[in-house]
Short mmCIF file of C-alpha atoms and ligand atoms in Angstrom, two decimals:
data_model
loop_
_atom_site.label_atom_id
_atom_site.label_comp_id
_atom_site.label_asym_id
_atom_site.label_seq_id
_atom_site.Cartn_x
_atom_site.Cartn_y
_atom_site.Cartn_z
CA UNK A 1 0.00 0.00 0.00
CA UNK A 2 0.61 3.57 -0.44
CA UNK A 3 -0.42 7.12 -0.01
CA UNK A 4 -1.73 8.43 -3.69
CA UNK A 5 -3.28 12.09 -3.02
CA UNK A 6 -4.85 14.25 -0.44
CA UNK A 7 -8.04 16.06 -2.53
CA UNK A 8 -8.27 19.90 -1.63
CA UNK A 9 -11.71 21.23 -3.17
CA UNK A 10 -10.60 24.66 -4.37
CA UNK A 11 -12.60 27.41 -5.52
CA UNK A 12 -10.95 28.73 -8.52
CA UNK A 13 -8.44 25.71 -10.20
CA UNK A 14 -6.60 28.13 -12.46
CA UNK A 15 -5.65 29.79 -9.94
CA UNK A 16 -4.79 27.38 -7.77
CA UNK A 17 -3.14 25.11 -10.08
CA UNK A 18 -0.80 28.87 -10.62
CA UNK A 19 0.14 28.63 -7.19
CA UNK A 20 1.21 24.66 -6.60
CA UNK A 21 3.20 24.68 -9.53
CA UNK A 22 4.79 28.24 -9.94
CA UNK A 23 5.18 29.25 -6.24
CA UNK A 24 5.52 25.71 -4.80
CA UNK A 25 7.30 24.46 -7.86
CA UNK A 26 5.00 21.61 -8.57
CA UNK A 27 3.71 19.63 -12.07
CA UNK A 28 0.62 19.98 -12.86
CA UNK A 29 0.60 15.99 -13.45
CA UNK A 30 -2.74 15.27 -15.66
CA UNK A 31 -6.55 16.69 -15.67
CA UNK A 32 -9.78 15.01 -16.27
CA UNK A 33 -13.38 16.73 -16.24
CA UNK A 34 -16.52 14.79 -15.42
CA UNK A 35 -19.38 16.36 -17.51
CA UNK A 36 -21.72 14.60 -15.97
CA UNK A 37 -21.31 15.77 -12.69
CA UNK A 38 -19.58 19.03 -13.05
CA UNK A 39 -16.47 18.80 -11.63
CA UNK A 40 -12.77 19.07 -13.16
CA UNK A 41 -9.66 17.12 -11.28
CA UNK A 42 -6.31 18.44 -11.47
CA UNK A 43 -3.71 16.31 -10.08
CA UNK A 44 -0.34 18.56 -8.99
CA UNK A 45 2.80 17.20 -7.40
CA UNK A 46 6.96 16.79 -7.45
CA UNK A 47 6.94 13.84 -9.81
CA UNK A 48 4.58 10.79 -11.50
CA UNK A 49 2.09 9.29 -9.63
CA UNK A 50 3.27 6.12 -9.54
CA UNK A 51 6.11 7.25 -7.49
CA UNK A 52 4.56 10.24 -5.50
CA UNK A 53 2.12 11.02 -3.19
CA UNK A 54 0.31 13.58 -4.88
CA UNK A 55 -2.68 16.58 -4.78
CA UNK A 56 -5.85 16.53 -6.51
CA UNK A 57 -7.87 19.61 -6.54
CA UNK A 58 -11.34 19.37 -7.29
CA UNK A 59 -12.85 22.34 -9.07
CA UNK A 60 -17.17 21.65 -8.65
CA UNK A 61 -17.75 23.31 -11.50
CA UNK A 62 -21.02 24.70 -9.53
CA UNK A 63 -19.58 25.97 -6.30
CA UNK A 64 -17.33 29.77 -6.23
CA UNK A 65 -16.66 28.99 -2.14
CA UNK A 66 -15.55 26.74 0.77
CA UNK A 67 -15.96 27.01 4.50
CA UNK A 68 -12.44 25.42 5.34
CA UNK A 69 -14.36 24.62 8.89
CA UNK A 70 -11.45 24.27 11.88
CA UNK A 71 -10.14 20.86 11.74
CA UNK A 72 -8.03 21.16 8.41
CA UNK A 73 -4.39 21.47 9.87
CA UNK A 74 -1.68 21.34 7.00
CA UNK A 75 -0.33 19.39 4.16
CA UNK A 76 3.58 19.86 4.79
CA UNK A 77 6.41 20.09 1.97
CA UNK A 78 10.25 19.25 2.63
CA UNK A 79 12.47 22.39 0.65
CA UNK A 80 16.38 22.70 0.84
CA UNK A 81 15.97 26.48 1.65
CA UNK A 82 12.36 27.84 3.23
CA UNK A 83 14.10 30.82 3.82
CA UNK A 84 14.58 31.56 0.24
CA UNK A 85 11.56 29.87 -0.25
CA UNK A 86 9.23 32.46 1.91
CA UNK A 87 11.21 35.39 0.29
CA UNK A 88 9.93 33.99 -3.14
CA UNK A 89 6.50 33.19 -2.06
CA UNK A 90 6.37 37.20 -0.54
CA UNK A 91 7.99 38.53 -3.43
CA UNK A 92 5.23 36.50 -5.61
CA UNK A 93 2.25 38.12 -3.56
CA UNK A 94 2.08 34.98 -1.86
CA UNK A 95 0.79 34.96 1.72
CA UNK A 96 3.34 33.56 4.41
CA UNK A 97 1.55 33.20 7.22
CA UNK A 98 4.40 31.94 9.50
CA UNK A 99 7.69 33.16 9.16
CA UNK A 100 10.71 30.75 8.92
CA UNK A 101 12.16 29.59 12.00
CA UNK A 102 12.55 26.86 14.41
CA UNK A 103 9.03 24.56 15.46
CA UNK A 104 7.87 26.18 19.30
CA UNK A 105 9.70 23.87 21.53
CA UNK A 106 11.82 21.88 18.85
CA UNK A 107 14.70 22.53 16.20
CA UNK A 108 13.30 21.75 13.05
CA UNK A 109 12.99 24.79 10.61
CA UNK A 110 9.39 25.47 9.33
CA UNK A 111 7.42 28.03 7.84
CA UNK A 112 3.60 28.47 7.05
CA UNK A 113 1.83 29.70 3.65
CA UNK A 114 -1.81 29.81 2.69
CA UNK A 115 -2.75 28.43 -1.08
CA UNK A 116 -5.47 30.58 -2.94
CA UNK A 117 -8.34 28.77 -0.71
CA UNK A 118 -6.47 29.35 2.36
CA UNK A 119 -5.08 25.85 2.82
CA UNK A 120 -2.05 26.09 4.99
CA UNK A 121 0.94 24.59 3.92
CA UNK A 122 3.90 23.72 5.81
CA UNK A 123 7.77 23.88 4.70
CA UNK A 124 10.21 21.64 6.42
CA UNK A 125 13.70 22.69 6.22
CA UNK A 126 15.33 19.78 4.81
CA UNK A 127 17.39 18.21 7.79
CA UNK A 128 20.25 15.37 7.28
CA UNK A 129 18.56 12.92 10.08
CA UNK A 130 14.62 12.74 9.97
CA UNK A 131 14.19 13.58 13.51
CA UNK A 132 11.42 15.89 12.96
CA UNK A 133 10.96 17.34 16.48
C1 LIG B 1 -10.12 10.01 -9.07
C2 LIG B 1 -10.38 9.79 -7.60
O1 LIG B 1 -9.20 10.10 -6.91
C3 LIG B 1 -11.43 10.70 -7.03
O2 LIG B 1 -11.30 11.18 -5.92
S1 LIG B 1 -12.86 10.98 -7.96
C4 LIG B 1 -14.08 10.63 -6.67
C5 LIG B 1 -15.32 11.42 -6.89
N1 LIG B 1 -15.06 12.83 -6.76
C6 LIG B 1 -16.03 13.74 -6.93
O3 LIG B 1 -17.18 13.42 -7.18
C7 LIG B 1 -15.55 15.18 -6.79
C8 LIG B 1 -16.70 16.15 -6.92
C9 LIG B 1 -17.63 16.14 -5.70
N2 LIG B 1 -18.70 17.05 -5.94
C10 LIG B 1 -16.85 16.57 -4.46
O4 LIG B 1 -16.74 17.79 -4.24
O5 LIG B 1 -16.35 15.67 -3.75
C11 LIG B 1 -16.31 10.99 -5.83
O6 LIG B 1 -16.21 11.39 -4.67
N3 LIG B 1 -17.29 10.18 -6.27
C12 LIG B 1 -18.30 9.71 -5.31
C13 LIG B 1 -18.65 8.27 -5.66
O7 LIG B 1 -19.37 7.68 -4.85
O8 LIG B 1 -18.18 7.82 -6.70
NI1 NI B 2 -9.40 11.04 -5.02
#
């Protein structure tokens, strides 16, 4: 067994396919619409599916907006540099909602953006040993 996606419904895929792949450096991987129930799936990710765990955003062709509710936490991506990372993402217009630093209470480097929908998404400074703490 393995992971194969985590589906985020997003509100406007254009746009949201824009930020995975040119702010989070992302493919966008493949893209299938269902006419027959109005929705569009984009899958986005570092590589092919067969060897990646990747995203698929749903675009209901129907439906402009999401109540995110309060139990979504994060989806979290490893990068060799979140500092240069969150300087790109600000320099983009993109919203960095945590600046980069160590976890409260641990070592590990991470930061905090928000995609279009106001997913959060966490960047793990890529570390040698995988203690994560
Ligand atoms: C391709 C596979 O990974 C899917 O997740 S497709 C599953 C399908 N998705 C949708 O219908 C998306 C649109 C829907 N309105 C939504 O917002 O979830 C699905 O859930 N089908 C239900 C079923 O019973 O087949
Ligand atoms: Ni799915």
């Amino acid at each position: 067994m393995r992971l194969l996606h985590t589906m985020l419904r997003v509100a406007d895929l254009e746009k949201s396919i824009e930020f995975y792949t040119k702010v989070l450096g992302m493919k966008e991987l493949r893209r299938a619409d269902n006419e027959e129930y109005r929705y569009t799936l984009a899958f986005v990710g570092y590589g092919d599916e067969k060897d990646n765990t990747v995203l698929e955003l749903t675009y209901n062709w129907d439906q402009d907006s999401y109540d995110l509710g309060n139990a979504y936490g994060h989806i979290a991506i490893e990068f060799d540099d979140i500092y240069k990372t969150c300087a790109d993402i600000k320099a983009a217009g993109g919203n960095v909602s945590r600046e980069p630093g160590p976890v409260k209470g641990g070592t590990t480097e991470i930061a905090f953006v928000k995609d279009p929908d106001g997913y959060a998404i966490e960047l793990i400074q890529k570390k040698e040993d995988m203690s994560r703490f």
